[in-house]
Coordinates of C-alpha atoms in Angstrom, one line a residue:
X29 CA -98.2 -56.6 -87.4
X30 CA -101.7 -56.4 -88.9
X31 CA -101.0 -59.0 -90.7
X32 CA -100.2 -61.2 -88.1
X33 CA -103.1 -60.6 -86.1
X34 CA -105.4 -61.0 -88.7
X35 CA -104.2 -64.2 -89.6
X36 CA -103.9 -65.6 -85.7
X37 CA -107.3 -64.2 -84.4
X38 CA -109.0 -67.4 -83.4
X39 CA -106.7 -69.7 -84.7
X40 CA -106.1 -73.1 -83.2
X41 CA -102.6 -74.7 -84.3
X42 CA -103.9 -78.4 -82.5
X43 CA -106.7 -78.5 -85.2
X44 CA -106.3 -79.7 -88.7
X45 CA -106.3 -76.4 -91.0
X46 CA -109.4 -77.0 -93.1
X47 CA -112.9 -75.3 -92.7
X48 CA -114.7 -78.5 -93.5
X49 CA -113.8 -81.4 -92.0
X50 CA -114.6 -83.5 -94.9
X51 CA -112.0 -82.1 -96.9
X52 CA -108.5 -83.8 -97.2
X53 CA -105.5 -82.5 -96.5
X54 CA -102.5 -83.1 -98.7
X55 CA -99.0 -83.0 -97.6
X56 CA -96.7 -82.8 -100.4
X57 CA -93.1 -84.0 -99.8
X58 CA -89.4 -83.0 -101.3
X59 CA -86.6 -84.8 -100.6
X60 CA -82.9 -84.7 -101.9
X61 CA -80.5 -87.5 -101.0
X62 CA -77.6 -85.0 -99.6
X63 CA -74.8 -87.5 -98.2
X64 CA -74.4 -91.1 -97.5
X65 CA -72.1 -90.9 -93.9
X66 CA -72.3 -94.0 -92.6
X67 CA -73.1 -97.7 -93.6
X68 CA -73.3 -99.7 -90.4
X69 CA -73.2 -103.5 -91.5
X70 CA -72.9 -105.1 -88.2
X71 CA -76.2 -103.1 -86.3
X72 CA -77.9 -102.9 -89.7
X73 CA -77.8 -98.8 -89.4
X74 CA -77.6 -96.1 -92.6
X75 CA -76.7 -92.8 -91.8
X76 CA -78.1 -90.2 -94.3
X77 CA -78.3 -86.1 -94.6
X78 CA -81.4 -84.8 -96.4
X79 CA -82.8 -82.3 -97.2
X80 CA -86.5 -82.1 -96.6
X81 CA -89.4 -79.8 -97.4
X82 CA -92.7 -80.3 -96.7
X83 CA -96.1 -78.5 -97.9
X84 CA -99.4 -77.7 -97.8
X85 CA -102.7 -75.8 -97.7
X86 CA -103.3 -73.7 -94.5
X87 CA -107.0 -73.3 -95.3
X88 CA -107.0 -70.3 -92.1
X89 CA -104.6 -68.3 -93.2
X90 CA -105.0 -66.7 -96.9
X91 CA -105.4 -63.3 -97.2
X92 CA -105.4 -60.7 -99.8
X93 CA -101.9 -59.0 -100.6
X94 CA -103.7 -55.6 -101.6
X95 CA -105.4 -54.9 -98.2
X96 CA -102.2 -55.7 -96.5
X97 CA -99.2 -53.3 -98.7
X98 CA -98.7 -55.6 -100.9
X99 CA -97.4 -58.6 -98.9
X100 CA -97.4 -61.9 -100.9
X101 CA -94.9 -64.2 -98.0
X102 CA -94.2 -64.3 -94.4
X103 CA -92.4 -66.2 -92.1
X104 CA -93.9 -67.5 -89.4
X105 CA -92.9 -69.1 -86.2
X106 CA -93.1 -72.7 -86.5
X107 CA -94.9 -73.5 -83.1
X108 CA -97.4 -71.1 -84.0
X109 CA -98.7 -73.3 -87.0
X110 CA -100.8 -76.7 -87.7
X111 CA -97.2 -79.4 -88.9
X112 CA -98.6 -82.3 -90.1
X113 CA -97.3 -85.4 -87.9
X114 CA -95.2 -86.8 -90.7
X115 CA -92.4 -89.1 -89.2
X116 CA -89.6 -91.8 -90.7
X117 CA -90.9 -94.7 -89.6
X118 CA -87.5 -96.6 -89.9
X119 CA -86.0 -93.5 -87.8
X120 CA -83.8 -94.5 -85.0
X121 CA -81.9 -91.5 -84.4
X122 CA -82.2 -87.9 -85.7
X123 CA -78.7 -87.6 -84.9
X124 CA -77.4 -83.8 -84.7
X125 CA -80.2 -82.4 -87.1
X126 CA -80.4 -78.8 -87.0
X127 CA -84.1 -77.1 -86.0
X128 CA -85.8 -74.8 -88.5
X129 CA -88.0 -72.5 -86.3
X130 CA -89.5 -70.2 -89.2
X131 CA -91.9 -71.5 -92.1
X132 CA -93.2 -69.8 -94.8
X133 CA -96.5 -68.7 -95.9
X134 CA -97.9 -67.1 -98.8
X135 CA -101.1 -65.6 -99.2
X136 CA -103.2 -68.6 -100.8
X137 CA -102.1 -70.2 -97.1
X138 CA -99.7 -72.4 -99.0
X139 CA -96.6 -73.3 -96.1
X140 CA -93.1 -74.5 -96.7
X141 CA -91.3 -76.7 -94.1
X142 CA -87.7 -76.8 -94.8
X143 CA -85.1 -78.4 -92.9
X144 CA -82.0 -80.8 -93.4
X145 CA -82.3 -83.9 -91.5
X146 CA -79.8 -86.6 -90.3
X147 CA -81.7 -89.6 -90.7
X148 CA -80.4 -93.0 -88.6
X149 CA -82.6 -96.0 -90.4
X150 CA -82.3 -99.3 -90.3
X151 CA -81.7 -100.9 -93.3
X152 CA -82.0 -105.0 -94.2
X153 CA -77.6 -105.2 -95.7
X154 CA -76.9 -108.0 -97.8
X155 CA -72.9 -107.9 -98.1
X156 CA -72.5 -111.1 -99.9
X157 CA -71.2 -109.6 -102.7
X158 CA -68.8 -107.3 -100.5
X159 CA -67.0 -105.2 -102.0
X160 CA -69.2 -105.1 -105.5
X161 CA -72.5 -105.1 -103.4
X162 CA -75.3 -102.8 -104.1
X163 CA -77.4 -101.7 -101.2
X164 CA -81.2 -100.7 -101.0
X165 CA -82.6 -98.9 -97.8
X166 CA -86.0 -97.8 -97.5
X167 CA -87.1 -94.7 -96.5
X168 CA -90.6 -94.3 -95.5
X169 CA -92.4 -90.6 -94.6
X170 CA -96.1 -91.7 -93.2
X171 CA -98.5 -89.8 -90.6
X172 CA -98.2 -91.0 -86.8
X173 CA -102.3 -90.3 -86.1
X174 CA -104.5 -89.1 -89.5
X175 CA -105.5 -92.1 -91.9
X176 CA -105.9 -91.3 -95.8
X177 CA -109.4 -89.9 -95.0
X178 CA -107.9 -87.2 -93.7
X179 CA -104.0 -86.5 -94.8
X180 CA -102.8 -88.0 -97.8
X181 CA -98.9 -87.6 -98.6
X182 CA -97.9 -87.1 -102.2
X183 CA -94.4 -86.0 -104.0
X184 CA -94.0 -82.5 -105.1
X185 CA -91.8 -83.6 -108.0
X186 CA -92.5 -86.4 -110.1
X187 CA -91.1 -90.1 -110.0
X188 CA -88.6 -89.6 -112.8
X189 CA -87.2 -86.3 -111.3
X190 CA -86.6 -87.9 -108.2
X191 CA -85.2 -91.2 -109.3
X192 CA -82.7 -89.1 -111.2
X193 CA -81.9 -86.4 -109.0
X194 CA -78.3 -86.5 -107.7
X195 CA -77.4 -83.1 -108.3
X196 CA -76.6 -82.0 -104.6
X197 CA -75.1 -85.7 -103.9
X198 CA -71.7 -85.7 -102.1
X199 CA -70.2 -87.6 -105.0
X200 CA -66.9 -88.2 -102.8
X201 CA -67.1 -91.0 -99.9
X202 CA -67.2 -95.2 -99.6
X203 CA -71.0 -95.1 -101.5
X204 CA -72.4 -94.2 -104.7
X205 CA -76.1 -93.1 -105.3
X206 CA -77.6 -94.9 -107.9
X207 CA -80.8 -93.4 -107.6
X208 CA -84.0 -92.9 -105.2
X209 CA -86.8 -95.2 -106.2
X210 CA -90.4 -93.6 -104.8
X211 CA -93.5 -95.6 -104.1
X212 CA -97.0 -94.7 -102.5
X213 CA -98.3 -97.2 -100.4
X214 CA -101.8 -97.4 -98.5
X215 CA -101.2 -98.7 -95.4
X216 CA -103.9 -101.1 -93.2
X217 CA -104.0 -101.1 -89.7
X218 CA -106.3 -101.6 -87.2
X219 CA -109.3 -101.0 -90.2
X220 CA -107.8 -97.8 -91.0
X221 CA -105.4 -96.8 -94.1
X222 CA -102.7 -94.5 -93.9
X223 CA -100.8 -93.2 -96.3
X224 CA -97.2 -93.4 -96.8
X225 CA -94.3 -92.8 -99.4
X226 CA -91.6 -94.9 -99.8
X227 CA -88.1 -93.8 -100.7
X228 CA -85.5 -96.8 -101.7
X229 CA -82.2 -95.5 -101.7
X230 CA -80.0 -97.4 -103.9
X231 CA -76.1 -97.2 -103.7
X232 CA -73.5 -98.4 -104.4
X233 CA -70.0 -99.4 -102.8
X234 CA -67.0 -98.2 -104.6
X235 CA -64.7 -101.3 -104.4
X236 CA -61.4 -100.1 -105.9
X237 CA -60.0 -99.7 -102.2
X238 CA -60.8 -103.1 -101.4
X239 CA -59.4 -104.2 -104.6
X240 CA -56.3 -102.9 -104.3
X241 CA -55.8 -103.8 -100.7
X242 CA -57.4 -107.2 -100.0
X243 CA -58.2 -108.9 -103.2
X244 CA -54.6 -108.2 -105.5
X245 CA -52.4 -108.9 -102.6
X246 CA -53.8 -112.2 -102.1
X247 CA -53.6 -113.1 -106.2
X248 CA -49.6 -111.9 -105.8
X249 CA -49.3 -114.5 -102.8
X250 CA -51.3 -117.3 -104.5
X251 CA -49.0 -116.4 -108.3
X252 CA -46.0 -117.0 -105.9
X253 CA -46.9 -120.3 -104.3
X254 CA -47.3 -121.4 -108.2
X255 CA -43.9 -120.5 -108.7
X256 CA -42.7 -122.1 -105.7
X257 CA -42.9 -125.2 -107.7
X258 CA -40.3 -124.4 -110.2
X259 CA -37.3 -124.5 -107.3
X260 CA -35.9 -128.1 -107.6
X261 CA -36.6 -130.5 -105.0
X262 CA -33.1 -131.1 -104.5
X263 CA -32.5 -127.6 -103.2
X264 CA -34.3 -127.7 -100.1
X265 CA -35.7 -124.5 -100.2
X266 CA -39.1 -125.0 -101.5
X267 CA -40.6 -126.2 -98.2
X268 CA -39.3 -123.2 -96.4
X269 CA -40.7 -120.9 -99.2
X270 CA -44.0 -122.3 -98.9
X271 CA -44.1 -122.6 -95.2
X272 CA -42.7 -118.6 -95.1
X273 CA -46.1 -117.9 -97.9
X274 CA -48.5 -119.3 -95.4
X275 CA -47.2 -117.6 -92.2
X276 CA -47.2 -114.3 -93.9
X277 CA -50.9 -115.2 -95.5
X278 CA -52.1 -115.5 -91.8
X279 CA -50.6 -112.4 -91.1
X280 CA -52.4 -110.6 -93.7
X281 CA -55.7 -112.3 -92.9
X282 CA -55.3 -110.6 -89.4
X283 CA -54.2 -106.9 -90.9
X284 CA -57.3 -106.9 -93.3
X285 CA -59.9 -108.7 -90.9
X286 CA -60.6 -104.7 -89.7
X287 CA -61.6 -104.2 -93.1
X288 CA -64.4 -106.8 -93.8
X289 CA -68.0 -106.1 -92.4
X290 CA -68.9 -107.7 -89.9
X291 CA -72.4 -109.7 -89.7
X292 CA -74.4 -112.8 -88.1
X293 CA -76.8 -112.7 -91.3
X294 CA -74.3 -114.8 -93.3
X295 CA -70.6 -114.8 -94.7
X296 CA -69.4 -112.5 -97.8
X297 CA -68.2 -113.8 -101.0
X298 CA -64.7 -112.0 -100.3
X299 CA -64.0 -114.4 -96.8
X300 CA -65.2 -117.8 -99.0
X301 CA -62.3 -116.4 -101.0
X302 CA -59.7 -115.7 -98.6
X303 CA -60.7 -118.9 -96.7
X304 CA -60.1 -121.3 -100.2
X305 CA -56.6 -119.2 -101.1
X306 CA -55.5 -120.5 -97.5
X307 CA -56.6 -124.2 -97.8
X308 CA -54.6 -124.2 -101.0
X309 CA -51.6 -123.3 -99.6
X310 CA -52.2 -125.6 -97.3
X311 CA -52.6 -128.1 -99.8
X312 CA -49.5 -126.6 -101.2
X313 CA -47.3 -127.3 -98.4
X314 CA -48.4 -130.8 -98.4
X315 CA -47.9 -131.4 -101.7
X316 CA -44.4 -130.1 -101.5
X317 CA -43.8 -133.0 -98.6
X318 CA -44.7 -135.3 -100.7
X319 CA -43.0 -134.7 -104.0
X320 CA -39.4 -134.4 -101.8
X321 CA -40.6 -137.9 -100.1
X322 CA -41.0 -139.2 -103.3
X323 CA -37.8 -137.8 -104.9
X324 CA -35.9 -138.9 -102.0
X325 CA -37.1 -142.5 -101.8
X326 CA -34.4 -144.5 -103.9
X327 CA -32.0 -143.0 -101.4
X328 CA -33.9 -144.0 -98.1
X329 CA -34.3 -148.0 -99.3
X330 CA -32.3 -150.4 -98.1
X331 CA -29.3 -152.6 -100.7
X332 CA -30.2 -155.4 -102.7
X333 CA -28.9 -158.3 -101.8
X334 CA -25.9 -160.5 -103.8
X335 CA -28.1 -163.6 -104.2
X336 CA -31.2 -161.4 -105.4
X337 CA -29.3 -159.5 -108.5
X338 CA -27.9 -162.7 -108.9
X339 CA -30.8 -164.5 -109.9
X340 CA -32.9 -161.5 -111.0
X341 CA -29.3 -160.9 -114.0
X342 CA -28.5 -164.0 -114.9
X343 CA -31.5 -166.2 -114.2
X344 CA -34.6 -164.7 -114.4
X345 CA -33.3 -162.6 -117.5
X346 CA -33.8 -166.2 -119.6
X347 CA -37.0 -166.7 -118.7
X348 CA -38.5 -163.2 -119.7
X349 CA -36.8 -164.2 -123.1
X350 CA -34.1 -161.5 -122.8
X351 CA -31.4 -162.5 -125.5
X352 CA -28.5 -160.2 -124.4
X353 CA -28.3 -160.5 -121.1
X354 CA -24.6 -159.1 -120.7
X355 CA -26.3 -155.7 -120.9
X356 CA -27.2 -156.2 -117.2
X357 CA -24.3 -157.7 -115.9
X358 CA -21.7 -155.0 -114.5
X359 CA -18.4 -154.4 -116.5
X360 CA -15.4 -155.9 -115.5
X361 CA -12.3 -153.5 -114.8
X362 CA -8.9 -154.0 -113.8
X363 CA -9.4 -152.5 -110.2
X364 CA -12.3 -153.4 -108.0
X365 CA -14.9 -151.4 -107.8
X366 CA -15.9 -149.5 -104.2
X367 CA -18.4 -150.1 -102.4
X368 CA -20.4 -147.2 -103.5
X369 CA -19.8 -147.9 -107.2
X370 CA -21.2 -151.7 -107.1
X371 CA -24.1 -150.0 -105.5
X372 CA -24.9 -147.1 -108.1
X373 CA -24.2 -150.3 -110.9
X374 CA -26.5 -152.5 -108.9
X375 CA -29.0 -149.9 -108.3
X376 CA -28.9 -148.9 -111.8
X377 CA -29.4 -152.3 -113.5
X378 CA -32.7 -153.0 -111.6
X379 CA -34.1 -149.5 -112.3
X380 CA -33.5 -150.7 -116.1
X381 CA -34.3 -154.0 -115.9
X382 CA -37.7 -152.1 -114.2
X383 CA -38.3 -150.1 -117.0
X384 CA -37.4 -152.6 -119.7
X385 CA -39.9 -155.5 -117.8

């Protein structure tokens, strides 16, 4: 109790906590990447739980531990203090962040600000390469009113610690930290600088779920429209396979469409891919048609004429030089032929004589 009113006798929690006003005040920042919760593609949103700690030099309230039993810490109410105004200036919700009211203070006035944070920022998401994409949000801690004459904000731990610090990461959702890049900055505005670090956040998606469900059921479908071309023509089936391939394609365009993110900036890589696999079945179809048109066609023309295999057989055959021209004439037999016979004989000769010419 002594303590405490030897420390807050006279003291103003609005002013900055220095004696001169020349001297700088510097806020030193810790922050550990907790959780990744939510990746928002279509509003551009990243949902992150930190854990935050903030300190610095209370130049009002030091005191000496052997006039006071001893005492080295305290905790102190935090509206009783000087915070610095330190906010996230891609903050757009704080989301269900808990309050810290206590901070503590030692007796060389040094004060800890610890709290966990969930931080809504917006974040520039390039899914092009969805589901093997790599993201990088910015985080950026700066001061709302002092300039770098009179707060500057540094990291309590050094670059390399922090770009390799994932040892409190949940290691078990959708994204994968990769690592948290800092940077200072000195901001200008206005004719003033103020200070800022910057926090890049890189992570990565884990794309074994969208392998197995979107990307491998669509190489299966394509692999069986391939084999759709071994079935014969003459079976008829092979239109009705491809057609059933295409219908059932559509259908699991719609059941994964929930799936894909969902963006005006520009397409992913992973529709371009769906949308090619469907015009080829397309194409697929159509080539079917055709192949069965063109396997069917001796069957759809109309019968040669007498007079024409006459004088294609027996006359024309001299003239291209052809020596043995019985070959083309049909064999005589003891009963007439039918109909359908003289047809297949006459049909036949002028597909040879075809392929001989």
């Amino acid at each position: 109790m002594q303590l405490y009113k030897h420390l807050f006798n006279g003291y103003q929690k609005g002013l900055r906590p220095v004696k001169n006003w020349r001297n700088i005040t510097t806020v030193y920042i810790d922050v550990s990447v907790y959780a990744i919760l939510n990746v928002d593609e279509k509003n551009q949103f990243m949902t992150t739980y930190i854990w935050y700690s903030q300190y610095w030099t209370d130049e009002h309230l030091k005191w000496n531990p052997e006039m006071f039993d001893d005492i080295q810490r305290i905790a102190i109410p935090t509206n009783k203090v000087w915070v610095p105004d330190i906010l996230i200036q891609e903050l757009v919700d704080t989301g269900k962040s808990p309050e810290t009211p206590y901070v503590y203070v030692n007796y060389e006035g040094t004060i800890e600000n610890s709290k966990p944070i969930q931080a809504v920022t917006t974040c520039k998401l390039r899914i092009f390469y969805f589901p093997f994409d790599v993201q990088k949000c910015n985080i950026t801690f700066s001061s709302w009113l002092f300039t770098v004459q009179d707060l500057n904000i540094t990291l309590k731990r050094s670059a390399e610690e922090v770009k390799k610090d994932r040892r409190v990461f949940m290691n078990n959702g959708e994204w994968d930290l990769r690592g948290v890049l800092p940077k200072y900055n000195s901001l200008k505005e206005d004719g003033e600088r103020y200070a800022e670090e910057v926090l890049t956040v890189v992570i990565r998606r884990r794309p074994l779920f969208y392998f197995v469900h979107l990307i491998m059921p669509s190489a299966f479908l394509m692999v069986l429209d391939i084999l759709g071309f071994y079935q014969p023509p003459e079976s008829g089936e092979r239109i009705s396979f491809k057609i059933t391939l295409l219908l059932g394609y559509s259908v699991f365009l719609i059941i994964v469409s929930d799936n894909l993110p969902v963006t005006s900036t520009g397409t992913p890589l992973i529709g371009i891919y769906f949308i090619v696999c469907m015009a080829l079945l397309v194409i697929s179809v159509g080539e079917s048609i055709f192949i069965i048109r063109i396997n069917n066609k001796q069957h759809l023309q109309p019968k040669v004429p007498k007079w024409i295999e006459r004088l294609v057989l027996e006359k024309i055959t001299g003239l291209l030089c052809i020596r043995n021209q019985k070959m083309f004439r049909p064999p005589r037999a003891c009963s007439s032929p039918s109909s359908q016979e003289v047809e297949r004989t006459s049909t036949g000769e002028m597909n040879y004589l075809a392929f001989y010419v």
